[in-house]
PDB file of C-alpha atoms in Angstrom:
ATOM      1  CA  MET A   1     -16.395   6.368 -37.357  1.00 43.00           C
ATOM      2  CA  HIS A   2     -16.862   5.819 -33.654  1.00 47.00           C
ATOM      3  CA  LYS A   3     -18.469   8.366 -31.382  1.00 47.00           C
ATOM      4  CA  LYS A   4     -16.278   9.792 -28.694  1.00 49.00           C
ATOM      5  CA  THR A   5     -17.257   8.285 -25.354  1.00 51.00           C
ATOM      6  CA  THR A   6     -17.609  10.358 -22.200  1.00 62.00           C
ATOM      7  CA  GLU A   7     -17.538   7.288 -19.960  1.00 82.00           C
ATOM      8  CA  LYS A   8     -14.849   7.079 -17.333  1.00 88.00           C
ATOM      9  CA  PRO A   9     -12.155   4.431 -17.901  1.00 90.00           C
ATOM     10  CA  LYS A  10     -12.995   1.154 -16.176  1.00 90.00           C
ATOM     11  CA  ILE A  11     -10.698  -0.288 -13.525  1.00 94.00           C
ATOM     12  CA  ILE A  12     -10.758  -2.994 -10.861  1.00 96.00           C
ATOM     13  CA  ALA A  13      -9.185  -2.487  -7.431  1.00 97.00           C
ATOM     14  CA  VAL A  14      -8.422  -5.165  -4.837  1.00 98.00           C
ATOM     15  CA  VAL A  15      -7.889  -3.713  -1.366  1.00 98.00           C
ATOM     16  CA  GLY A  16      -7.805  -4.806   2.254  1.00 97.00           C
ATOM     17  CA  PRO A  17      -5.545  -5.306   5.256  1.00 96.00           C
ATOM     18  CA  THR A  18      -2.188  -7.047   5.235  1.00 95.00           C
ATOM     19  CA  ALA A  19      -2.220 -10.869   4.961  1.00 95.00           C
ATOM     20  CA  SER A  20      -5.776 -10.969   3.557  1.00 96.00           C
ATOM     21  CA  GLY A  21      -4.775 -12.573   0.227  1.00 96.00           C
ATOM     22  CA  LYS A  22      -5.044  -9.562  -2.109  1.00 97.00           C
ATOM     23  CA  SER A  23      -2.141 -10.459  -4.407  1.00 97.00           C
ATOM     24  CA  ALA A  24      -3.355 -13.989  -5.135  1.00 97.00           C
ATOM     25  CA  LEU A  25      -6.909 -12.785  -5.803  1.00 98.00           C
ATOM     26  CA  ALA A  26      -5.673 -10.020  -8.126  1.00 98.00           C
ATOM     27  CA  VAL A  27      -3.754 -12.604 -10.168  1.00 98.00           C
ATOM     28  CA  GLU A  28      -6.878 -14.787 -10.502  1.00 97.00           C
ATOM     29  CA  ILE A  29      -8.924 -11.777 -11.618  1.00 96.00           C
ATOM     30  CA  ALA A  30      -6.251 -10.761 -14.118  1.00 96.00           C
ATOM     31  CA  ARG A  31      -6.193 -14.263 -15.617  1.00 95.00           C
ATOM     32  CA  LEU A  32      -9.977 -14.186 -15.962  1.00 93.00           C
ATOM     33  CA  VAL A  33     -10.326 -10.766 -17.583  1.00 92.00           C
ATOM     34  CA  GLY A  34      -7.046 -10.310 -19.437  1.00 92.00           C
ATOM     35  CA  GLY A  35      -5.747  -7.823 -16.932  1.00 95.00           C
ATOM     36  CA  GLU A  36      -2.477  -6.411 -15.651  1.00 98.00           C
ATOM     37  CA  ILE A  37      -1.742  -5.549 -12.035  1.00 98.00           C
ATOM     38  CA  VAL A  38      -0.606  -2.197 -10.664  1.00 98.00           C
ATOM     39  CA  SER A  39       0.795  -2.531  -7.144  1.00 98.00           C
ATOM     40  CA  ALA A  40      -0.416  -0.050  -4.520  1.00 98.00           C
ATOM     41  CA  ASP A  41       2.026  -0.873  -1.741  1.00 97.00           C
ATOM     42  CA  SER A  42       4.176   1.900  -0.279  1.00 95.00           C
ATOM     43  CA  ARG A  43       7.155  -0.401   0.320  1.00 96.00           C
ATOM     44  CA  GLN A  44       7.002  -2.781  -2.632  1.00 97.00           C
ATOM     45  CA  VAL A  45       7.971   0.115  -4.910  1.00 97.00           C
ATOM     46  CA  TYR A  46      11.518  -0.257  -3.544  1.00 98.00           C
ATOM     47  CA  THR A  47      14.129  -2.616  -4.963  1.00 97.00           C
ATOM     48  CA  GLY A  48      15.437  -5.262  -2.574  1.00 97.00           C
ATOM     49  CA  LEU A  49      12.533  -5.104  -0.123  1.00 97.00           C
ATOM     50  CA  ASP A  50      11.151  -8.490  -1.103  1.00 97.00           C
ATOM     51  CA  ILE A  51      10.586 -10.956   1.734  1.00 97.00           C
ATOM     52  CA  GLY A  52       9.768  -8.334   4.367  1.00 96.00           C
ATOM     53  CA  THR A  53       7.086  -6.730   2.202  1.00 96.00           C
ATOM     54  CA  GLY A  54       5.679 -10.004   0.883  1.00 95.00           C
ATOM     55  CA  LYS A  55       6.403  -8.938  -2.681  1.00 97.00           C
ATOM     56  CA  VAL A  56       4.784 -11.293  -5.188  1.00 96.00           C
ATOM     57  CA  THR A  57       7.299 -13.707  -6.748  1.00 96.00           C
ATOM     58  CA  LYS A  58       7.632 -14.516 -10.460  1.00 96.00           C
ATOM     59  CA  ARG A  59       6.027 -17.883  -9.799  1.00 96.00           C
ATOM     60  CA  GLU A  60       3.098 -16.296  -7.928  1.00 97.00           C
ATOM     61  CA  MET A  61       2.583 -13.811 -10.796  1.00 98.00           C
ATOM     62  CA  ARG A  62       1.640 -16.760 -13.054  1.00 97.00           C
ATOM     63  CA  GLY A  63       2.605 -14.822 -16.163  1.00 97.00           C
ATOM     64  CA  ILE A  64       0.526 -11.744 -15.304  1.00 98.00           C
ATOM     65  CA  PRO A  65       2.388  -8.433 -15.856  1.00 98.00           C
ATOM     66  CA  HIS A  66       2.880  -6.456 -12.634  1.00 98.00           C
ATOM     67  CA  HIS A  67       3.632  -2.728 -12.529  1.00 98.00           C
ATOM     68  CA  LEU A  68       5.068  -0.414  -9.840  1.00 98.00           C
ATOM     69  CA  LEU A  69       7.236  -3.078  -8.203  1.00 98.00           C
ATOM     70  CA  ASP A  70      10.969  -2.359  -7.818  1.00 97.00           C
ATOM     71  CA  VAL A  71      10.795   1.127  -9.325  1.00 97.00           C
ATOM     72  CA  SER A  72      12.705   3.099  -6.697  1.00 97.00           C
ATOM     73  CA  ASN A  73      15.912   2.934  -4.641  1.00 97.00           C
ATOM     74  CA  PRO A  74      15.035   2.403  -0.948  1.00 96.00           C
ATOM     75  CA  LYS A  75      17.625   4.998   0.077  1.00 94.00           C
ATOM     76  CA  ARG A  76      15.267   7.670  -1.250  1.00 91.00           C
ATOM     77  CA  ALA A  77      11.685   7.984  -0.038  1.00 88.00           C
ATOM     78  CA  MET A  78       9.008   7.992  -2.733  1.00 89.00           C
ATOM     79  CA  SER A  79       6.213  10.531  -2.242  1.00 86.00           C
ATOM     80  CA  VAL A  80       2.526   9.741  -2.792  1.00 87.00           C
ATOM     81  CA  VAL A  81       2.486  12.388  -5.564  1.00 86.00           C
ATOM     82  CA  GLU A  82       5.318  10.595  -7.363  1.00 92.00           C
ATOM     83  CA  TYR A  83       3.601   7.230  -6.920  1.00 94.00           C
ATOM     84  CA  GLU A  84       0.302   8.561  -8.302  1.00 94.00           C
ATOM     85  CA  ARG A  85       2.040   9.894 -11.404  1.00 94.00           C
ATOM     86  CA  LEU A  86       3.738   6.553 -12.134  1.00 97.00           C
ATOM     87  CA  ALA A  87       0.608   4.495 -11.403  1.00 97.00           C
ATOM     88  CA  THR A  88      -1.627   6.706 -13.568  1.00 97.00           C
ATOM     89  CA  ARG A  89       0.848   6.403 -16.432  1.00 97.00           C
ATOM     90  CA  ALA A  90       0.850   2.588 -16.071  1.00 98.00           C
ATOM     91  CA  ILE A  91      -2.966   2.455 -15.992  1.00 97.00           C
ATOM     92  CA  ARG A  92      -3.220   4.667 -19.072  1.00 97.00           C
ATOM     93  CA  ASP A  93      -0.832   2.348 -20.931  1.00 97.00           C
ATOM     94  CA  ILE A  94      -2.738  -0.790 -19.871  1.00 97.00           C
ATOM     95  CA  LEU A  95      -6.045   0.701 -21.054  1.00 94.00           C
ATOM     96  CA  LYS A  96      -4.497   1.808 -24.345  1.00 95.00           C
ATOM     97  CA  ARG A  97      -3.534  -1.806 -25.048  1.00 94.00           C
ATOM     98  CA  GLY A  98      -7.101  -3.002 -24.420  1.00 91.00           C
ATOM     99  CA  LYS A  99      -6.252  -4.684 -21.121  1.00 94.00           C
ATOM    100  CA  VAL A 100      -7.946  -4.319 -17.733  1.00 93.00           C
ATOM    101  CA  PRO A 101      -5.987  -2.426 -15.047  1.00 96.00           C
ATOM    102  CA  ILE A 102      -6.175  -4.068 -11.607  1.00 97.00           C
ATOM    103  CA  LEU A 103      -4.968  -1.846  -8.781  1.00 98.00           C
ATOM    104  CA  CYS A 104      -3.938  -4.049  -5.860  1.00 98.00           C
ATOM    105  CA  GLY A 105      -2.603  -3.141  -2.441  1.00 97.00           C
ATOM    106  CA  GLY A 106      -3.130  -2.154   1.153  1.00 96.00           C
ATOM    107  CA  THR A 107      -1.773   1.395   1.204  1.00 94.00           C
ATOM    108  CA  GLY A 108      -5.007   3.379   1.439  1.00 92.00           C
ATOM    109  CA  LEU A 109      -3.362   6.701   0.683  1.00 89.00           C
ATOM    110  CA  TYR A 110      -1.972   5.323  -2.593  1.00 93.00           C
ATOM    111  CA  ILE A 111      -5.326   3.775  -3.549  1.00 95.00           C
ATOM    112  CA  ASP A 112      -7.146   7.079  -2.975  1.00 92.00           C
ATOM    113  CA  ALA A 113      -4.479   9.042  -4.840  1.00 92.00           C
ATOM    114  CA  VAL A 114      -4.980   6.895  -7.944  1.00 96.00           C
ATOM    115  CA  LEU A 115      -8.749   6.345  -7.896  1.00 95.00           C
ATOM    116  CA  THR A 116      -9.751   9.926  -7.032  1.00 92.00           C
ATOM    117  CA  ASP A 117      -8.720  13.470  -7.829  1.00 85.00           C
ATOM    118  CA  ALA A 118      -7.885  14.140  -4.179  1.00 73.00           C
ATOM    119  CA  SER A 119      -5.266  16.855  -3.858  1.00 66.00           C
ATOM    120  CA  PHE A 120      -2.291  16.787  -1.517  1.00 68.00           C
ATOM    121  CA  PRO A 121      -0.884  19.717   0.463  1.00 66.00           C
ATOM    122  CA  ALA A 122       1.564  21.661  -1.721  1.00 66.00           C
ATOM    123  CA  VAL A 123       4.057  22.104   1.082  1.00 73.00           C
ATOM    124  CA  PRO A 124       7.676  21.764  -0.062  1.00 74.00           C
ATOM    125  CA  PRO A 125      10.221  19.899   2.108  1.00 76.00           C
ATOM    126  CA  ASN A 126      11.710  22.039   4.875  1.00 82.00           C
ATOM    127  CA  ALA A 127      15.338  20.863   5.135  1.00 80.00           C
ATOM    128  CA  LYS A 128      16.090  22.871   8.294  1.00 84.00           C
ATOM    129  CA  LEU A 129      12.991  21.584  10.125  1.00 89.00           C
ATOM    130  CA  ARG A 130      13.610  18.015   9.002  1.00 87.00           C
ATOM    131  CA  LYS A 131      17.165  18.141  10.325  1.00 83.00           C
ATOM    132  CA  GLU A 132      15.834  19.190  13.739  1.00 88.00           C
ATOM    133  CA  LEU A 133      13.069  16.583  13.729  1.00 89.00           C
ATOM    134  CA  GLU A 134      15.413  13.743  12.759  1.00 85.00           C
ATOM    135  CA  LYS A 135      17.065  14.101  16.175  1.00 85.00           C
ATOM    136  CA  LEU A 136      13.797  13.289  17.958  1.00 89.00           C
ATOM    137  CA  SER A 137      12.456   9.840  18.854  1.00 89.00           C
ATOM    138  CA  VAL A 138       9.150   8.678  17.368  1.00 85.00           C
ATOM    139  CA  GLU A 139       7.526   9.282  20.770  1.00 91.00           C
ATOM    140  CA  LYS A 140       8.694  12.907  20.799  1.00 91.00           C
ATOM    141  CA  LEU A 141       7.630  13.387  17.180  1.00 91.00           C
ATOM    142  CA  PHE A 142       4.160  12.097  18.017  1.00 91.00           C
ATOM    143  CA  GLU A 143       3.910  14.402  21.038  1.00 91.00           C
ATOM    144  CA  LYS A 144       4.890  17.331  18.838  1.00 91.00           C
ATOM    145  CA  LEU A 145       2.233  16.472  16.259  1.00 91.00           C
ATOM    146  CA  GLN A 146      -0.397  16.077  18.991  1.00 90.00           C
ATOM    147  CA  LYS A 147       0.270  19.662  20.086  1.00 89.00           C
ATOM    148  CA  LEU A 148       0.306  21.014  16.527  1.00 88.00           C
ATOM    149  CA  ASP A 149      -2.630  19.066  15.092  1.00 86.00           C
ATOM    150  CA  PRO A 150      -4.515  16.718  17.482  1.00 86.00           C
ATOM    151  CA  SER A 151      -6.972  15.562  14.781  1.00 81.00           C
ATOM    152  CA  ARG A 152      -4.180  14.391  12.452  1.00 83.00           C
ATOM    153  CA  ALA A 153      -2.425  12.693  15.377  1.00 85.00           C
ATOM    154  CA  GLU A 154      -5.532  10.572  15.977  1.00 83.00           C
ATOM    155  CA  ASN A 155      -5.296   8.697  12.655  1.00 76.00           C
ATOM    156  CA  ILE A 156      -1.574   8.648  11.851  1.00 84.00           C
ATOM    157  CA  ASP A 157       0.819   5.715  12.262  1.00 79.00           C
ATOM    158  CA  ALA A 158       2.388   6.881  15.541  1.00 83.00           C
ATOM    159  CA  LYS A 159       5.394   4.608  14.977  1.00 79.00           C
ATOM    160  CA  ASN A 160       6.259   5.810  11.471  1.00 81.00           C
ATOM    161  CA  PRO A 161       8.853   8.608  11.742  1.00 84.00           C
ATOM    162  CA  ARG A 162       8.634   9.550   8.045  1.00 79.00           C
ATOM    163  CA  ARG A 163       4.869  10.089   8.209  1.00 82.00           C
ATOM    164  CA  LEU A 164       5.189  11.973  11.490  1.00 89.00           C
ATOM    165  CA  VAL A 165       7.893  14.295  10.142  1.00 88.00           C
ATOM    166  CA  ARG A 166       5.842  15.060   7.020  1.00 85.00           C
ATOM    167  CA  ALA A 167       2.692  15.736   9.066  1.00 86.00           C
ATOM    168  CA  ILE A 168       4.618  18.093  11.376  1.00 90.00           C
ATOM    169  CA  GLU A 169       6.118  19.786   8.317  1.00 87.00           C
ATOM    170  CA  ILE A 170       2.666  20.400   6.796  1.00 85.00           C
ATOM    171  CA  ALA A 171       1.099  21.444  10.115  1.00 83.00           C
ATOM    172  CA  THR A 172       3.967  23.887  10.752  1.00 85.00           C
ATOM    173  CA  ALA A 173       3.477  25.478   7.329  1.00 79.00           C
ATOM    174  CA  LEU A 174      -0.340  25.508   7.199  1.00 74.00           C
ATOM    175  CA  GLY A 175      -1.343  25.480  10.861  1.00 74.00           C
ATOM    176  CA  ARG A 176      -2.844  22.004  10.478  1.00 67.00           C
ATOM    177  CA  VAL A 177      -2.852  19.052   8.109  1.00 64.00           C
ATOM    178  CA  PRO A 178      -5.839  19.598   5.763  1.00 62.00           C
ATOM    179  CA  ALA A 179      -8.563  16.988   6.215  1.00 64.00           C
ATOM    180  CA  ARG A 180      -8.580  14.438   3.414  1.00 59.00           C
ATOM    181  CA  THR A 181     -11.938  13.289   2.092  1.00 53.00           C
ATOM    182  CA  ILE A 182     -12.841  10.908  -0.700  1.00 49.00           C
ATOM    183  CA  ALA A 183     -12.822  13.176  -3.746  1.00 69.00           C
ATOM    184  CA  LYS A 184     -14.393  12.673  -7.189  1.00 86.00           C
ATOM    185  CA  SER A 185     -13.710   9.327  -8.817  1.00 90.00           C
ATOM    186  CA  ARG A 186     -11.402   9.364 -11.819  1.00 93.00           C
ATOM    187  CA  TYR A 187     -12.462   5.888 -12.962  1.00 94.00           C
ATOM    188  CA  ASP A 188     -15.504   3.650 -13.169  1.00 91.00           C
ATOM    189  CA  ALA A 189     -14.051   1.381 -10.506  1.00 93.00           C
ATOM    190  CA  LEU A 190     -15.160  -1.956  -9.120  1.00 94.00           C
ATOM    191  CA  ILE A 191     -13.465  -1.990  -5.707  1.00 96.00           C
ATOM    192  CA  ILE A 192     -13.228  -5.393  -4.053  1.00 97.00           C
ATOM    193  CA  GLY A 193     -12.228  -5.519  -0.402  1.00 98.00           C
ATOM    194  CA  LEU A 194     -11.024  -8.592   1.482  1.00 98.00           C
ATOM    195  CA  THR A 195     -11.676  -8.818   5.210  1.00 96.00           C
ATOM    196  CA  LEU A 196     -11.594 -11.480   7.924  1.00 96.00           C
ATOM    197  CA  PRO A 197     -12.746 -11.891  11.528  1.00 96.00           C
ATOM    198  CA  ARG A 198     -10.171 -10.622  14.057  1.00 95.00           C
ATOM    199  CA  GLU A 199      -9.038 -14.058  15.305  1.00 96.00           C
ATOM    200  CA  GLU A 200      -8.603 -15.373  11.775  1.00 97.00           C
ATOM    201  CA  MET A 201      -6.634 -12.280  10.763  1.00 97.00           C
ATOM    202  CA  GLN A 202      -4.343 -12.609  13.766  1.00 97.00           C
ATOM    203  CA  GLU A 203      -3.685 -16.267  12.934  1.00 97.00           C
ATOM    204  CA  ARG A 204      -2.819 -15.354   9.341  1.00 97.00           C
ATOM    205  CA  ILE A 205      -0.440 -12.628  10.504  1.00 97.00           C
ATOM    206  CA  HIS A 206       1.264 -15.042  12.926  1.00 97.00           C
ATOM    207  CA  THR A 207       1.658 -17.792  10.324  1.00 97.00           C
ATOM    208  CA  ARG A 208       2.911 -15.407   7.646  1.00 96.00           C
ATOM    209  CA  LEU A 209       5.510 -13.952  10.007  1.00 96.00           C
ATOM    210  CA  ILE A 210       6.882 -17.432  10.726  1.00 96.00           C
ATOM    211  CA  VAL A 211       7.025 -18.197   6.989  1.00 96.00           C
ATOM    212  CA  ARG A 212       8.830 -14.952   6.165  1.00 96.00           C
ATOM    213  CA  THR A 213      11.321 -15.523   8.974  1.00 95.00           C
ATOM    214  CA  ARG A 214      12.109 -18.995   7.615  1.00 96.00           C
ATOM    215  CA  ARG A 215      12.425 -17.652   4.074  1.00 96.00           C
ATOM    216  CA  GLY A 216      15.311 -15.407   5.109  1.00 97.00           C
ATOM    217  CA  MET A 217      13.825 -12.072   6.110  1.00 97.00           C
ATOM    218  CA  LEU A 218      16.697 -11.439   8.544  1.00 97.00           C
ATOM    219  CA  ALA A 219      19.305 -12.202   5.865  1.00 98.00           C
ATOM    220  CA  GLU A 220      17.498  -9.763   3.546  1.00 98.00           C
ATOM    221  CA  VAL A 221      17.839  -6.944   6.079  1.00 98.00           C
ATOM    222  CA  ARG A 222      21.527  -7.770   6.644  1.00 98.00           C
ATOM    223  CA  ARG A 223      22.097  -7.651   2.873  1.00 98.00           C
ATOM    224  CA  LEU A 224      20.273  -4.325   2.488  1.00 98.00           C
ATOM    225  CA  HIS A 225      22.421  -2.797   5.218  1.00 98.00           C
ATOM    226  CA  ALA A 226      25.611  -4.223   3.684  1.00 98.00           C
ATOM    227  CA  GLU A 227      24.564  -2.606   0.388  1.00 97.00           C
ATOM    228  CA  GLY A 228      24.408   0.801   2.035  1.00 97.00           C
ATOM    229  CA  LEU A 229      20.876   1.154   3.420  1.00 97.00           C
ATOM    230  CA  SER A 230      21.326   2.861   6.796  1.00 96.00           C
ATOM    231  CA  TRP A 231      19.743   1.530   9.974  1.00 96.00           C
ATOM    232  CA  LYS A 232      17.950   4.870  10.329  1.00 92.00           C
ATOM    233  CA  ARG A 233      16.395   4.616   6.873  1.00 93.00           C
ATOM    234  CA  MET A 234      15.576   0.952   7.508  1.00 95.00           C
ATOM    235  CA  GLU A 235      13.676   1.839  10.667  1.00 92.00           C
ATOM    236  CA  SER A 236      11.757   4.553   8.816  1.00 90.00           C
ATOM    237  CA  LEU A 237      10.485   1.886   6.373  1.00 93.00           C
ATOM    238  CA  GLY A 238       8.450   0.487   9.258  1.00 91.00           C
ATOM    239  CA  LEU A 239       7.177  -2.859  10.516  1.00 94.00           C
ATOM    240  CA  GLU A 240       9.489  -5.771   9.530  1.00 96.00           C
ATOM    241  CA  TYR A 241      12.403  -3.515   8.625  1.00 97.00           C
ATOM    242  CA  ARG A 242      12.080  -1.364  11.745  1.00 95.00           C
ATOM    243  CA  PHE A 243      12.096  -4.267  14.199  1.00 97.00           C
ATOM    244  CA  LEU A 244      14.685  -6.377  12.377  1.00 97.00           C
ATOM    245  CA  ALA A 245      16.992  -3.353  12.179  1.00 97.00           C
ATOM    246  CA  GLN A 246      16.566  -2.756  15.909  1.00 97.00           C
ATOM    247  CA  PHE A 247      17.371  -6.414  16.622  1.00 97.00           C
ATOM    248  CA  LEU A 248      20.502  -6.389  14.447  1.00 97.00           C
ATOM    249  CA  GLN A 249      21.698  -3.247  16.228  1.00 97.00           C
ATOM    250  CA  GLY A 250      21.290  -5.012  19.569  1.00 97.00           C
ATOM    251  CA  LYS A 251      18.511  -2.692  20.723  1.00 96.00           C
ATOM    252  CA  ILE A 252      16.047  -5.546  21.330  1.00 97.00           C
ATOM    253  CA  SER A 253      16.232  -9.329  21.759  1.00 97.00           C
ATOM    254  CA  LYS A 254      15.006 -11.811  19.156  1.00 95.00           C
ATOM    255  CA  ASN A 255      11.905 -12.639  21.220  1.00 96.00           C
ATOM    256  CA  GLU A 256      11.121  -8.959  21.674  1.00 97.00           C
ATOM    257  CA  MET A 257      11.590  -8.416  17.957  1.00 97.00           C
ATOM    258  CA  LEU A 258       9.158 -11.182  16.981  1.00 96.00           C
ATOM    259  CA  ASN A 259       6.556 -10.337  19.636  1.00 97.00           C
ATOM    260  CA  ASP A 260       6.670  -6.575  19.094  1.00 96.00           C
ATOM    261  CA  LEU A 261       6.612  -6.988  15.313  1.00 97.00           C
ATOM    262  CA  GLU A 262       3.545  -9.234  15.392  1.00 97.00           C
ATOM    263  CA  ILE A 263       1.708  -6.730  17.617  1.00 96.00           C
ATOM    264  CA  ALA A 264       2.715  -3.867  15.298  1.00 95.00           C
ATOM    265  CA  ILE A 265       1.428  -5.746  12.222  1.00 96.00           C
ATOM    266  CA  ARG A 266      -1.894  -6.399  13.971  1.00 96.00           C
ATOM    267  CA  GLN A 267      -2.200  -2.706  14.809  1.00 94.00           C
ATOM    268  CA  TYR A 268      -1.321  -1.783  11.235  1.00 94.00           C
ATOM    269  CA  SER A 269      -4.036  -4.076   9.845  1.00 95.00           C
ATOM    270  CA  LYS A 270      -6.576  -2.332  12.106  1.00 93.00           C
ATOM    271  CA  ARG A 271      -5.492   1.085  10.818  1.00 91.00           C
ATOM    272  CA  GLN A 272      -5.812  -0.168   7.242  1.00 94.00           C
ATOM    273  CA  MET A 273      -9.408  -1.246   7.897  1.00 94.00           C
ATOM    274  CA  VAL A 274     -10.263   2.095   9.522  1.00 91.00           C
ATOM    275  CA  TRP A 275      -9.008   3.835   6.373  1.00 91.00           C
ATOM    276  CA  PHE A 276     -10.826   1.575   3.921  1.00 94.00           C
ATOM    277  CA  LYS A 277     -14.102   1.532   5.852  1.00 93.00           C
ATOM    278  CA  ARG A 278     -14.504   5.241   5.046  1.00 88.00           C
ATOM    279  CA  ASN A 279     -15.019   4.291   1.406  1.00 91.00           C
ATOM    280  CA  LYS A 280     -18.620   3.109   1.009  1.00 92.00           C
ATOM    281  CA  ASN A 281     -17.952   2.000  -2.598  1.00 93.00           C
ATOM    282  CA  ILE A 282     -15.907  -1.011  -1.504  1.00 96.00           C
ATOM    283  CA  HIS A 283     -17.632  -4.391  -1.870  1.00 95.00           C
ATOM    284  CA  TRP A 284     -16.401  -6.562   1.017  1.00 97.00           C
ATOM    285  CA  PHE A 285     -15.810 -10.311   0.862  1.00 97.00           C
ATOM    286  CA  HIS A 286     -14.135 -13.025   2.898  1.00 97.00           C
ATOM    287  CA  PRO A 287     -11.052 -14.409   1.067  1.00 97.00           C
ATOM    288  CA  SER A 288     -12.813 -17.804   0.824  1.00 97.00           C
ATOM    289  CA  GLU A 289     -15.481 -16.243  -1.434  1.00 97.00           C
ATOM    290  CA  GLN A 290     -13.173 -16.179  -4.449  1.00 96.00           C
ATOM    291  CA  ASN A 291     -15.638 -17.936  -6.786  1.00 95.00           C
ATOM    292  CA  LYS A 292     -18.349 -15.424  -5.913  1.00 95.00           C
ATOM    293  CA  ILE A 293     -15.929 -12.551  -6.585  1.00 95.00           C
ATOM    294  CA  LEU A 294     -14.847 -13.999  -9.928  1.00 94.00           C
ATOM    295  CA  LYS A 295     -18.486 -14.354 -11.067  1.00 92.00           C
ATOM    296  CA  ILE A 296     -19.092 -10.671 -10.324  1.00 90.00           C
ATOM    297  CA  VAL A 297     -15.905  -9.728 -12.173  1.00 91.00           C
ATOM    298  CA  GLN A 298     -16.900 -11.920 -15.137  1.00 87.00           C
ATOM    299  CA  LYS A 299     -20.119  -9.929 -15.576  1.00 81.00           C
ATOM    300  CA  LEU A 300     -18.066  -6.750 -15.552  1.00 75.00           C
ATOM    301  CA  THR A 301     -15.783  -8.192 -18.235  1.00 70.00           C
ATOM    302  CA  LEU A 302     -18.709  -8.384 -20.657  1.00 64.00           C
ATOM    303  CA  ASN A 303     -19.228  -4.662 -20.115  1.00 60.00           C
ATOM    304  CA  TYR A 304     -15.552  -4.045 -20.839  1.00 55.00           C
ATOM    305  CA  LYS A 305     -15.747  -5.937 -24.130  1.00 52.00           C
ATOM    306  CA  THR A 306     -18.884  -4.040 -25.161  1.00 52.00           C
ATOM    307  CA  LEU A 307     -17.216  -0.727 -24.340  1.00 49.00           C
ATOM    308  CA  PHE A 308     -13.977  -1.615 -26.123  1.00 48.00           C
ATOM    309  CA  LEU A 309     -15.918  -2.698 -29.232  1.00 47.00           C
ATOM    310  CA  SER A 310     -17.863   0.567 -29.254  1.00 51.00           C
ATOM    311  CA  GLN A 311     -14.569   2.452 -29.128  1.00 47.00           C
ATOM    312  CA  GLY A 312     -12.986   0.340 -31.818  1.00 49.00           C
ATOM    313  CA  ARG A 313     -10.308  -0.867 -29.427  1.00 48.00           C
ATOM    314  CA  ILE A 314     -10.780  -4.606 -30.037  1.00 47.00           C
TER     315      ILE A 314
END
C-alpha cells in the first residue's frame, strides 16, 4: 500500500515571446521525457486560424500529442476562465496516464491562469455596455479606459478591442480592474523561458512574417471570411488577422499592412516579455541553448520516475 503524497503535481512550462522557438523546444522536451503538450496560445484554440497564428503542423508535432488546439469556433471568443478549465482537465488526464504535461505558449494570462490559483474578476458580460462600446474605435476605447483606470491602461494591449472592452466592463462594474499578482502555485513547475537580443528577435519576426505570407496567410483570411467570420471579429483577433482584414477591406495598402503588422508584432513581443519578467521562477535561456535545457529537463525526469514509482503509477 502506497502512502498518499502531498507533493504538488509536476509540470514543465515553456514560455517566451513570439517567434522565440517555443513549440519546437516543447516537442524536443516531450520526446525526451515522454510528455504531451498543452498549448497556451489565445488564438491557437480556434479552428481555422493556422498560418496566421503559427499553429504547429502534424509534421512539426513529430508524433507528440498536443492539447488545446482547434477546440473553439473563432466566431465566439473564449474566456481565460474557460481556457483554464479545459487546460487543467487536459493536464489532469496527462498526469493520470503517467505522462509529463508540458504547457507551451506565449499568452501570459493563460500561463498564469493554469500554473497558479489566481482569481479573475467575477464580472458578468454587460450586453448593453458592450453594444455601446462596439461603436467606438480602438483609440476611443483606450481613451475611455485611461479615464476609468489609468493603471490598467498602462499594461493593456491598446490595439486589442476585445481586451479593452472587457477591461472597461470590469472597471465600470468595480471602479477599477483589480491588480493581478502571481498567486500560489498549483504545480511543482519547471518554467523554461526563451529570450533573444532585440536585433535577433526583430530579424526572426521579419523572416517569419515573410514565410507566413508565402505559405498563404492572406488566402487563409479570405477563406475564414468566406466561411462566415466577420471582418469585425477578424480584427478583434489581433495582429495578423487585424491587419490582413484591414487590407482586404481596402482600408490600408499592402505595404502598409506588412510594415504596420511587423511593428505591431515587435510591440507585442515586448509586452510579452514585460509580463513574463514579473515571474522570478522562470529560468531564461537563448534558443540556441537547447542541449543545456534538455540536460536540466533530463535530471527532472529522474525525479518524475521516482515520484511515479512511489505512487505506484508506473
